[in-house]
């Protein structure tokens, strides 16, 4: 990288005008945080997620103005015992009185008693749309709580679409707060272990945290184009802390290294900008390119994740190229103060690449054997991925610790007619008659029931029938019931009529199918663009192909780990979850693009150090040895930060967060050890100078060897 490159010029300006650079960065963060405070973040709406046949059904229902009004249900039970009707009737009357006094309530239905005698429910109709219900549901929940307090002998709980969503969002907020509390001190502790000095350890953490805050602020106006599907804050924290710390770590490590070689502070900053700064830019672009693959999935939730992640990566790159050189120039040698005596001595004693040098020696001596054994290990880890099942998340994947989820489960157990529902929409002159025939055949089959009050509704030539499956609320049963309707019952009853089967349950099944269908396109898009990027960056087709193969190896191992952990029960106690028997359908697509991007972080950094050795005139084997050992400390620290942050998400309540955390942590761990310390060097040694074809690297004067150890290495 030329000393006159953009990264060097920016670093030189920041280093020679440190207070201006620091002031501009603080201004950027303050403005961004202010934007998040004054610009309300937009959320996805129901029609944003309409897809497939269920989306067609929803559109037909809306056009005919036959949409169900939003509703809530209050469930009364008595700890599984037969319900005291007298006590329940008193509570129901109190509920009716309080609910009818709420402005947003349109009407309160008659109580329904369960056939098993163990429960009663009170249906409540709300005014307005589903979005209005979300705004007003707190009033209903408060009224239910008051009646519960007045009737302590009963269990009186509310559930429904609006209250269930509110409970889920509350859990997500709690998870996010927990992740923040754990990830920051853990990351700081790892940086302290890596540097042995408080200031050096604190800089990457502070820059990463400021990048996360700024990115959330910049996303607020962008949410009007890409509304938040519910996971933006989690993803920004997850990725922002990982890449923000990594980029600062790459840069800071190289600057310290050059200072110890005798360069002045500004010169050391420029060298770091020309080398590590270049790697940071390439790594950031790789993550951005990978995340752009989520747009190919044509899903609003993925689009919001992609947009927010692109923003946080761009901000992290900007910070590492601007404010970081300014801080390093201003602090100079004081960046290594105050030292933690024990950790500082430990760093000096272990030395750069201390442990990895021992691992690398047999790899370089027997590259064919090392490659064969490591490939066998990766294949063994990846084999379970062949049996990976993906299904959409549902009631059975939500934590039972969410009160509304627990209530909904109890409601469906006591009232089968409140289970998985399907809206059959027909349009045509014979639509009502056809739906009447369908209702009879569906009920006679014993597989479906009709909820009282949900008989055929019609408007013009459009009619709707809501059928409820008697099967348990699981993904496999939802798919089976939907296939029975779409492939058998409905075509027979509505022959010659335009129809579609939709509803919330069908929408979940269609969404999962859509993700499976889009995955090959996402993979092709991401791999093609990253391949082109690597060819352009290193001017080598071989390097680009090797990068692609190693990325696929890490992803395959990740998918294998997901299948082993979440499709079986052996890890339930360890991670505190109930196995659904599948991986949530959006997780593989998301993990693929994230892993390809993140694995490029240290891959580009390591390859850059190896290329420096080749340019210095070293043999391919010596260049690999020098590049791996000199980068081992920073790669180890970067991987440790990623694994720790991702592992925090594996402890959260939502199973999607657990699956994302486990998948990313396992993949990064394998990628930073087995793939980068064994597979990559063995391949590079076997290829020799052919690895850089058709680029002919010119020989440059060799840089002096590192004289002082710096980072803890593996």
XYZ file of C-alpha atoms in Angstrom:
714
model
C 0.000 0.000 0.000
C 1.457 3.347 -1.015
C 2.402 5.915 1.581
C 0.381 8.364 -0.531
C -2.804 6.374 -0.312
C -6.055 7.781 1.034
C -5.746 5.894 4.319
C -2.263 7.324 4.874
C -3.278 10.882 3.980
C -6.267 10.719 6.324
C -4.138 9.245 9.107
C -1.427 11.888 8.597
C -3.960 14.717 8.831
C -5.542 13.200 11.947
C -2.151 12.629 13.571
C -0.995 16.198 12.886
C -4.377 17.739 13.850
C -5.423 15.449 16.703
C -7.790 17.785 18.527
C -9.671 18.602 15.320
C -10.035 14.926 14.462
C -11.166 14.033 17.988
C -13.592 16.962 18.047
C -15.103 16.019 14.682
C -15.583 12.428 15.828
C -17.297 13.516 19.037
C -19.503 15.855 17.005
C -20.398 12.996 14.658
C -21.393 10.758 17.582
C -23.390 13.504 19.321
C -25.275 14.372 16.122
C -26.023 10.706 15.478
C -27.292 10.107 19.010
C -29.374 13.268 18.707
C -30.911 11.944 15.500
C -32.014 8.791 17.288
C -33.648 10.932 19.970
C -35.605 13.251 17.641
C -36.342 10.932 14.700
C -38.715 8.081 15.615
C -37.510 4.743 14.301
C -39.997 3.099 11.953
C -41.108 -0.492 12.458
C -42.222 -2.941 9.786
C -45.960 -3.183 9.296
C -47.981 -6.330 8.728
C -48.273 -5.875 4.963
C -44.488 -5.425 4.646
C -44.046 -9.130 5.378
C -46.802 -10.490 3.124
C -45.339 -13.167 0.889
C -46.448 -16.111 -1.225
C -50.002 -17.428 -1.223
C -50.633 -16.159 2.295
C -49.739 -12.663 1.084
C -52.242 -12.997 -1.772
C -54.899 -14.058 0.734
C -54.167 -11.068 2.973
C -54.408 -8.682 0.033
C -57.759 -10.149 -1.085
C -59.115 -9.821 2.458
C -57.980 -6.196 2.692
C -59.479 -5.299 -0.693
C -62.824 -6.736 0.401
C -62.594 -5.005 3.813
C -63.016 -8.360 5.550
C -60.056 -8.050 7.899
C -60.593 -9.362 11.406
C -60.692 -6.659 14.004
C -57.854 -6.895 16.499
C -58.775 -8.814 19.613
C -57.439 -9.882 22.983
C -58.426 -12.755 25.221
C -58.468 -12.987 29.006
C -57.975 -16.547 30.298
C -59.210 -17.691 33.724
C -57.809 -20.887 35.269
C -57.240 -22.340 38.719
C -53.799 -24.015 38.607
C -55.087 -26.932 36.543
C -57.943 -27.733 38.944
C -61.620 -27.570 37.943
C -62.618 -23.917 37.769
C -64.869 -22.522 40.484
C -67.679 -21.140 38.306
C -69.015 -18.822 40.971
C -65.625 -17.208 41.575
C -64.898 -17.139 37.848
C -68.259 -15.503 37.088
C -67.531 -12.760 39.620
C -64.142 -12.120 38.037
C -65.613 -12.162 34.526
C -68.176 -9.533 35.495
C -65.420 -7.347 36.932
C -63.423 -7.781 33.740
C -66.404 -6.865 31.567
C -67.014 -3.720 33.618
C -63.397 -2.556 33.430
C -62.874 -3.445 29.764
C -66.002 -1.710 28.499
C -64.840 1.483 30.229
C -61.677 1.572 28.058
C -62.050 3.808 24.991
C -60.061 1.531 22.679
C -62.344 -1.460 23.398
C -65.060 -1.913 20.774
C -66.911 -4.684 22.545
C -66.667 -7.510 25.046
C -68.025 -10.921 24.032
C -69.772 -13.526 26.122
C -67.644 -15.779 28.329
C -66.723 -19.174 26.867
C -66.290 -22.147 29.210
C -63.847 -24.914 28.374
C -65.306 -28.386 27.872
C -62.774 -29.791 30.336
C -64.152 -27.479 33.043
C -60.703 -26.105 33.841
C -60.838 -22.692 32.156
C -62.938 -19.828 30.874
C -62.124 -17.061 28.439
C -63.446 -13.594 27.769
C -63.035 -12.330 24.165
C -62.427 -8.601 23.711
C -62.759 -6.754 20.406
C -60.633 -3.634 19.898
C -61.158 -0.557 17.757
C -58.959 0.407 14.841
C -56.129 -1.550 13.259
C -53.500 -3.921 14.617
C -51.138 -0.949 14.976
C -53.758 0.854 17.088
C -54.133 -2.255 19.251
C -50.384 -2.294 19.869
C -50.583 1.281 21.150
C -53.554 0.614 23.477
C -52.955 -2.898 24.779
C -51.224 -1.650 27.933
C -54.552 -0.341 29.211
C -56.130 -3.780 28.875
C -53.181 -5.469 30.554
C -53.451 -3.029 33.463
C -57.177 -3.721 33.836
C -56.531 -7.472 33.827
C -53.890 -7.040 36.524
C -56.360 -5.138 38.712
C -58.925 -7.930 38.459
C -56.232 -10.515 39.182
C -55.301 -8.623 42.338
C -58.949 -8.616 43.441
C -59.283 -12.380 42.812
C -56.089 -14.013 44.107
C -57.606 -17.508 44.138
C -57.752 -17.497 40.312
C -55.164 -17.105 37.574
C -56.346 -14.273 35.331
C -54.044 -13.572 32.392
C -54.313 -11.782 29.087
C -52.960 -12.801 25.711
C -53.491 -11.998 22.054
C -51.526 -10.665 19.098
C -50.916 -7.218 20.577
C -50.082 -8.324 24.132
C -47.981 -11.225 22.832
C -45.953 -8.850 20.654
C -45.528 -6.509 23.625
C -44.251 -9.393 25.749
C -41.791 -10.443 23.061
C -40.482 -6.885 22.667
C -40.050 -6.646 26.424
C -37.987 -9.854 26.351
C -35.905 -8.530 23.448
C -35.231 -5.309 25.357
C -34.218 -7.276 28.437
C -31.931 -9.475 26.334
C -30.315 -6.437 24.737
C -29.660 -4.810 28.113
C -28.148 -8.056 29.407
C -25.918 -8.341 26.327
C -24.665 -4.783 26.821
C -23.900 -5.339 30.514
C -21.942 -8.519 29.807
C -20.218 -7.748 26.511
C -18.563 -4.473 27.553
C -16.692 -5.717 30.655
C -15.778 -9.003 28.962
C -14.398 -7.181 25.937
C -12.442 -4.778 28.119
C -10.999 -7.678 30.121
C -9.822 -9.371 26.916
C -8.242 -6.152 25.676
C -6.526 -5.741 29.021
C -5.173 -9.262 28.709
C -4.010 -8.527 25.171
C -2.266 -5.200 25.855
C -1.444 -5.263 29.561
C -2.182 -1.517 29.758
C -5.418 0.281 30.671
C -5.411 3.009 28.008
C -4.546 0.644 25.161
C -7.277 -1.733 26.350
C -9.888 0.984 26.694
C -9.458 2.665 23.306
C -10.867 -0.192 21.131
C -13.818 -0.699 23.488
C -14.711 2.999 23.591
C -14.442 3.388 19.825
C -16.562 0.288 19.216
C -19.223 1.447 21.668
C -19.320 4.920 20.129
C -19.639 3.344 16.679
C -22.636 1.319 17.883
C -24.336 4.407 19.312
C -23.657 6.470 16.194
C -24.885 3.700 13.883
C -28.197 3.382 15.737
C -28.637 7.131 15.341
C -27.869 7.149 11.618
C -30.221 4.217 11.107
C -33.204 6.198 12.478
C -33.815 8.217 9.255
C -32.907 5.197 7.125
C -35.680 3.233 8.864
C -38.167 5.191 6.759
C -36.765 3.291 3.769
C -35.863 0.065 5.602
C -38.167 -0.279 8.639
C -36.884 -2.181 11.653
C -38.101 -5.756 11.679
C -37.333 -6.094 15.379
C -33.692 -7.189 15.457
C -31.748 -4.092 14.400
C -30.528 -3.091 17.868
C -29.388 -6.642 18.645
C -27.550 -7.015 15.352
C -25.878 -3.598 15.567
C -24.580 -4.391 19.053
C -23.498 -7.885 18.021
C -21.611 -6.862 14.888
C -20.611 -3.364 15.961
C -18.730 -4.486 19.055
C -17.021 -7.288 17.133
C -15.774 -5.297 14.136
C -15.266 -2.048 16.053
C -12.846 -3.673 18.483
C -11.178 -5.683 15.721
C -10.448 -2.716 13.474
C -9.010 -0.669 16.334
C -7.017 -3.688 17.451
C -5.466 -4.217 14.008
C -4.434 -0.581 13.768
C -3.255 -0.141 17.350
C -1.185 -3.314 17.306
C 0.686 -2.286 14.151
C 1.315 1.256 15.419
C 2.816 -0.058 18.656
C 4.914 -2.532 16.701
C 6.362 0.180 14.479
C 7.118 2.454 17.438
C 9.092 -0.373 19.012
C 11.063 -0.675 15.806
C 12.291 2.873 16.372
C 9.853 4.944 14.312
C 8.417 8.181 15.627
C 4.746 8.341 16.558
C 3.550 10.028 13.352
C 5.662 7.720 11.167
C 4.342 4.693 13.061
C 0.782 5.901 12.499
C 1.446 6.312 8.771
C 2.921 2.816 8.471
C -0.056 1.412 10.359
C -2.382 3.294 8.010
C -0.577 1.943 4.949
C -0.770 -1.654 6.155
C -3.380 -2.331 8.829
C -5.451 0.652 7.707
C -5.614 -0.845 4.239
C -6.638 -4.205 5.717
C -9.355 -2.495 7.761
C -10.806 -0.878 4.632
C -10.770 -4.155 2.717
C -12.249 -6.044 5.679
C -14.956 -3.433 6.122
C -15.837 -3.557 2.442
C -15.978 -7.350 2.629
C -18.479 -7.208 5.502
C -20.522 -4.583 3.653
C -20.528 -6.637 0.451
C -21.545 -9.744 2.361
C -24.340 -7.963 4.214
C -25.612 -6.581 0.915
C -26.434 -10.184 0.081
C -29.352 -9.921 2.503
C -31.056 -7.544 0.078
C -31.167 -10.446 -2.382
C -33.406 -12.327 0.059
C -36.160 -9.763 -0.664
C -37.258 -9.640 2.933
C -37.909 -6.404 4.870
C -36.468 -7.789 8.114
C -33.241 -8.778 6.361
C -33.102 -5.453 4.543
C -33.245 -3.600 7.870
C -30.504 -5.841 9.307
C -28.333 -5.310 6.231
C -28.773 -1.542 6.306
C -28.012 -1.205 10.015
C -24.979 -3.505 9.804
C -23.575 -1.666 6.787
C -23.912 1.593 8.714
C -22.174 0.318 11.861
C -19.321 -1.242 9.848
C -18.844 1.974 7.866
C -18.776 4.028 11.075
C -16.305 1.602 12.683
C -14.003 1.821 9.652
C -14.240 5.625 9.668
C -13.362 5.760 13.363
C -10.337 3.501 12.984
C -8.996 5.642 10.126
C -9.607 9.066 11.695
C -10.038 9.420 15.437
C -7.832 6.418 16.268
C -4.693 7.892 14.588
C -5.459 11.176 16.360
C -5.632 9.465 19.749
C -2.448 7.510 19.097
C -0.589 10.644 17.999
C -1.778 12.595 21.022
C -1.021 9.823 23.496
C 2.244 8.606 21.978
C 4.041 6.240 24.361
C 1.431 7.012 27.022
C -0.930 4.608 25.238
C 0.944 1.861 27.107
C 0.100 3.403 30.480
C -0.836 2.638 33.152
C 0.534 -0.869 32.917
C -0.932 -3.819 34.774
C 2.305 -5.408 36.071
C 1.321 -9.073 35.927
C -0.356 -8.858 32.507
C 2.403 -6.684 31.066
C 5.090 -9.175 32.114
C 2.971 -12.050 30.801
C 2.763 -10.388 27.382
C 6.527 -9.869 27.280
C 7.246 -13.426 28.380
C 4.945 -15.180 25.897
C 6.066 -13.051 22.987
C 4.522 -12.665 19.519
C 3.273 -15.942 18.119
C 4.690 -17.877 21.036
C 2.166 -20.690 21.069
C 1.121 -20.463 17.425
C 4.766 -20.786 16.378
C 4.851 -24.242 17.997
C 1.582 -25.255 16.293
C 2.742 -23.856 12.978
C 6.089 -25.680 12.905
C 4.697 -29.169 12.110
C 2.126 -27.627 9.740
C 4.877 -26.041 7.662
C 7.019 -29.171 7.869
C 4.226 -31.559 6.827
C 1.717 -29.359 4.945
C -0.007 -32.232 3.122
C -0.657 -34.172 6.315
C -1.783 -31.017 8.146
C -4.193 -30.108 5.339
C -5.607 -33.625 5.180
C -6.176 -33.911 8.939
C -7.683 -30.431 9.246
C -9.963 -31.063 6.262
C -11.174 -34.312 7.863
C -11.888 -32.427 11.106
C -13.873 -29.712 9.315
C -15.845 -32.268 7.289
C -16.654 -34.170 10.488
C -17.984 -30.966 12.052
C -19.942 -30.118 8.915
C -21.587 -33.528 8.338
C -24.524 -32.852 10.742
C -25.432 -29.863 8.560
C -26.664 -32.322 5.913
C -29.549 -33.119 8.244
C -30.276 -29.544 9.248
C -33.994 -28.742 9.353
C -35.234 -25.173 9.042
C -38.688 -24.042 10.098
C -40.194 -20.655 10.954
C -40.274 -19.683 14.602
C -43.599 -19.915 16.391
C -45.183 -20.247 19.787
C -43.104 -23.344 20.508
C -39.821 -21.465 19.953
C -40.662 -18.548 22.237
C -39.474 -18.612 25.870
C -42.169 -19.841 28.228
C -40.837 -17.255 30.684
C -42.770 -14.642 28.686
C -46.141 -14.534 30.526
C -48.161 -13.940 27.363
C -46.553 -16.945 25.666
C -47.355 -19.157 28.644
C -50.943 -17.884 28.640
C -51.356 -18.483 24.903
C -50.091 -22.044 25.322
C -52.572 -22.665 28.137
C -55.352 -21.084 26.061
C -54.762 -23.437 23.156
C -54.557 -26.439 25.470
C -57.934 -25.665 27.043
C -59.626 -24.352 23.886
C -58.608 -26.278 20.732
C -60.589 -23.803 18.610
C -58.043 -21.114 19.590
C -55.172 -23.012 17.950
C -53.511 -22.636 14.541
C -55.947 -20.877 12.228
C -56.035 -20.611 8.442
C -57.997 -18.073 6.403
C -59.404 -19.569 3.214
C -60.264 -16.720 0.825
C -62.375 -17.287 -2.286
C -63.415 -14.791 -4.940
C -66.222 -15.409 -7.398
C -69.983 -15.793 -7.653
C -69.873 -19.307 -6.197
C -67.395 -18.440 -3.422
C -69.850 -18.634 -0.451
C -71.273 -21.982 -1.588
C -67.819 -23.396 -2.158
C -66.660 -22.307 1.298
C -69.765 -23.864 2.859
C -68.856 -27.149 1.187
C -65.269 -26.748 2.420
C -66.434 -26.105 5.981
C -68.447 -29.326 6.033
C -65.653 -31.455 4.564
C -62.972 -29.892 6.806
C -64.975 -30.413 9.993
C -66.026 -33.936 8.939
C -62.360 -34.831 8.413
C -61.781 -34.344 12.139
C -58.679 -32.258 11.414
C -60.265 -28.799 11.630
C -62.876 -26.945 13.658
C -64.625 -23.609 13.234
C -64.489 -21.084 16.073
C -67.967 -19.808 17.020
C -68.503 -16.409 15.437
C -65.945 -17.156 12.692
C -68.292 -18.660 10.149
C -68.208 -17.541 6.503
C -67.883 -13.764 6.095
C -68.474 -12.181 2.718
C -68.331 -8.867 0.893
C -69.260 -8.657 -2.758
C -67.763 -11.636 -4.562
C -65.129 -12.273 -1.866
C -65.756 -14.637 1.053
C -63.542 -15.817 3.909
C -63.686 -18.922 6.087
C -61.401 -19.347 9.102
C -60.521 -22.944 9.935
C -58.621 -23.986 13.051
C -56.393 -27.054 13.096
C -56.849 -29.488 15.975
C -53.135 -30.366 15.751
C -50.673 -29.031 18.359
C -49.049 -25.692 17.577
C -45.755 -26.921 16.120
C -44.040 -26.125 12.835
C -44.366 -29.663 11.421
C -48.077 -29.784 12.274
C -48.605 -26.318 10.799
C -47.008 -27.412 7.535
C -49.011 -30.663 7.454
C -52.323 -28.886 8.065
C -51.534 -26.252 5.435
C -50.615 -28.868 2.835
C -53.845 -30.745 3.581
C -55.845 -27.600 2.910
C -53.966 -26.333 -0.143
C -53.433 -29.668 -1.876
C -56.618 -31.572 -1.017
C -59.584 -29.988 0.744
C -59.640 -26.509 -0.812
C -59.036 -27.486 -4.478
C -61.834 -30.066 -4.222
C -64.387 -27.682 -2.690
C -63.442 -24.542 -4.647
C -62.806 -25.974 -8.100
C -63.139 -23.217 -10.712
C -62.929 -20.423 -8.118
C -60.031 -18.074 -7.368
C -58.778 -18.919 -3.886
C -55.836 -18.614 -1.500
C -55.084 -19.989 1.951
C -53.531 -17.474 4.325
C -53.554 -16.387 7.927
C -50.757 -15.950 10.451
C -49.860 -19.641 10.584
C -49.742 -19.991 6.798
C -47.671 -16.811 6.594
C -45.058 -18.377 8.886
C -44.826 -21.486 6.719
C -44.606 -19.423 3.515
C -41.898 -17.247 5.053
C -39.761 -20.265 5.906
C -40.183 -21.653 2.401
C -39.225 -18.296 0.913
C -36.004 -18.214 2.957
C -35.035 -21.707 1.829
C -35.664 -20.749 -1.800
C -33.644 -17.526 -1.567
C -30.621 -19.035 0.194
C -28.907 -20.267 -3.037
C -29.215 -16.792 -4.590
C -27.785 -15.150 -1.478
C -24.871 -17.604 -1.427
C -24.135 -17.052 -5.117
C -24.272 -13.263 -4.747
C -22.008 -13.100 -1.686
C -19.435 -15.619 -2.924
C -19.206 -13.999 -6.347
C -18.683 -10.481 -5.016
C -16.188 -11.530 -2.330
C -14.308 -13.550 -4.953
C -14.063 -10.472 -7.166
C -12.986 -8.379 -4.169
C -10.151 -10.732 -3.301
C -8.963 -10.881 -6.911
C -8.948 -7.092 -7.020
C -7.258 -6.707 -3.609
C -4.483 -9.288 -3.983
C -4.375 -9.502 -7.798
C -4.519 -13.292 -7.434
C -7.117 -15.767 -8.665
C -5.662 -18.522 -6.470
C -5.929 -16.418 -3.293
C -9.537 -15.586 -4.151
C -10.440 -19.254 -4.675
C -8.672 -20.332 -1.476
C -10.529 -17.606 0.444
C -13.864 -18.811 -0.897
C -13.169 -22.446 -0.003
C -12.049 -21.569 3.528
C -15.114 -19.379 4.058
C -17.353 -22.254 2.987
C -15.512 -24.561 5.395
C -16.226 -22.219 8.322
C -19.880 -21.849 7.331
C -20.343 -25.608 6.962
C -18.874 -26.186 10.429
C -21.197 -23.514 11.816
C -24.282 -25.156 10.308
C -23.141 -28.514 11.620
C -22.831 -27.101 15.146
C -26.311 -25.575 14.919
C -27.780 -28.925 13.927
C -25.985 -30.755 16.733
C -27.001 -28.294 19.427
C -30.536 -27.219 18.537
C -32.025 -30.256 16.803
C -31.282 -32.453 19.811
C -31.853 -32.222 23.547
C -28.362 -32.822 24.998
C -27.553 -29.076 25.269
C -30.907 -27.918 26.670
C -29.714 -27.751 30.273
C -26.416 -26.169 29.303
C -27.970 -23.307 27.317
C -31.367 -23.175 29.070
C -33.708 -23.829 26.134
C -36.216 -26.375 24.915
C -35.176 -27.936 21.630
C -37.665 -27.226 18.828
C -36.003 -29.899 16.667
C -35.027 -27.396 13.977
C -33.126 -24.204 13.231
C -35.258 -21.075 12.786
C -35.554 -20.490 9.041
C -33.933 -17.042 8.819
C -30.856 -17.993 10.838
C -28.863 -19.860 8.098
C -29.215 -17.014 5.592
C -28.220 -14.413 8.144
C -25.307 -16.412 9.547
C -23.923 -17.128 6.101
C -23.543 -13.477 5.130
C -22.249 -12.498 8.574
C -19.668 -15.275 8.687
C -18.306 -14.606 5.225
C -17.889 -10.946 6.141
C -16.377 -11.465 9.589
C -14.019 -14.238 8.510
C -12.517 -11.764 6.046
C -11.475 -9.563 8.982
C -8.388 -11.427 10.026
C -8.095 -13.358 6.741
C -7.219 -10.146 4.908
C -4.956 -9.089 7.778
C -3.064 -12.406 7.805
C -2.722 -12.546 4.019
C -1.448 -8.959 4.052
C 1.339 -9.926 6.462
C 2.225 -12.992 4.370
C 2.362 -10.844 1.236
C 4.695 -8.412 2.987
C 7.064 -11.335 3.627
C 6.957 -12.406 -0.029
C 7.627 -8.824 -1.112
C 10.623 -8.745 1.223
C 12.094 -11.671 -0.718
C 11.370 -14.448 1.767
C 10.633 -17.956 0.548
C 6.922 -18.917 0.536
C 7.414 -21.065 3.639
C 9.274 -18.349 5.555
C 6.760 -15.714 4.435
C 3.952 -17.849 5.793
C 5.822 -18.454 9.053
C 6.536 -14.746 9.496
C 3.039 -13.618 8.496
C 1.201 -16.094 10.727
C 3.373 -15.589 13.817
C 3.445 -11.790 13.563
C -0.336 -11.627 13.150
C -1.143 -14.373 15.647
C -1.515 -12.041 18.610
C -3.957 -9.677 16.976
C -5.911 -12.522 15.355
C -6.169 -14.323 18.683
C -7.362 -11.191 20.461
C -9.800 -10.299 17.681
C -11.240 -13.806 17.617
C -11.475 -13.886 21.411
C -13.509 -10.672 21.377
C -15.859 -12.017 18.704
C -16.323 -15.367 20.405
C -16.999 -13.749 23.780
C -19.533 -11.261 22.397
C -21.295 -13.970 20.411
C -21.258 -16.332 23.383
C -23.105 -13.694 25.418
C -25.947 -13.883 22.896
C -26.069 -17.652 23.391
C -27.144 -16.979 26.997
C -30.146 -14.798 26.061
C -33.780 -15.872 26.302
C -34.902 -15.796 22.653
C -33.927 -18.986 20.857
C -33.132 -17.065 17.669
C -30.506 -15.113 19.608
C -29.152 -18.352 21.096
C -28.850 -19.953 17.666
C -27.195 -16.869 16.225
C -24.758 -16.628 19.145
C -23.802 -20.322 19.142
C -23.399 -20.437 15.367
C -21.199 -17.342 15.205
C -19.089 -18.259 18.249
C -18.365 -21.779 16.993
C -17.633 -20.615 13.461
C -15.232 -17.850 14.531
C -13.456 -20.183 16.953
C -12.918 -22.799 14.236
C -12.050 -20.161 11.666
C -9.415 -18.460 13.823
C -7.746 -21.691 14.893
C -8.182 -24.712 12.666
C -8.783 -22.836 9.420
C -6.331 -19.918 9.742
C -3.480 -21.613 11.659
C -3.584 -25.017 9.953
C -5.502 -25.018 6.665
C -4.479 -21.595 5.328
C -0.702 -21.924 5.950
C -0.596 -25.505 4.637
C -2.368 -24.451 1.426
C -0.123 -21.407 1.007
C 3.031 -23.525 1.446
C 1.810 -26.151 -1.019
C 0.952 -23.497 -3.615
C 4.223 -21.602 -3.121
C 4.580 -18.590 -5.405
C 1.729 -19.928 -7.534
C -0.593 -18.662 -4.790
C 0.017 -15.096 -6.023
C -0.470 -15.803 -9.733
C -0.723 -13.825 -11.976
C 0.615 -11.081 -9.689
C 4.411 -10.812 -9.625
C 5.291 -9.384 -6.229
C 8.359 -7.173 -6.336
C 11.104 -7.595 -3.809
C 11.383 -4.816 -1.243
C 13.928 -4.257 1.536
C 13.172 -6.526 4.450
C 11.813 -4.817 7.544
C 13.673 -5.369 10.821
C 12.354 -8.142 13.020
C 10.140 -7.430 16.010
C 12.300 -6.999 19.072
C 9.656 -6.898 21.776
C 6.693 -9.148 22.415
C 3.267 -7.626 22.458
C 0.068 -9.626 22.408
C -1.046 -12.867 23.963
C -1.078 -15.419 21.142
C -2.189 -18.912 20.408
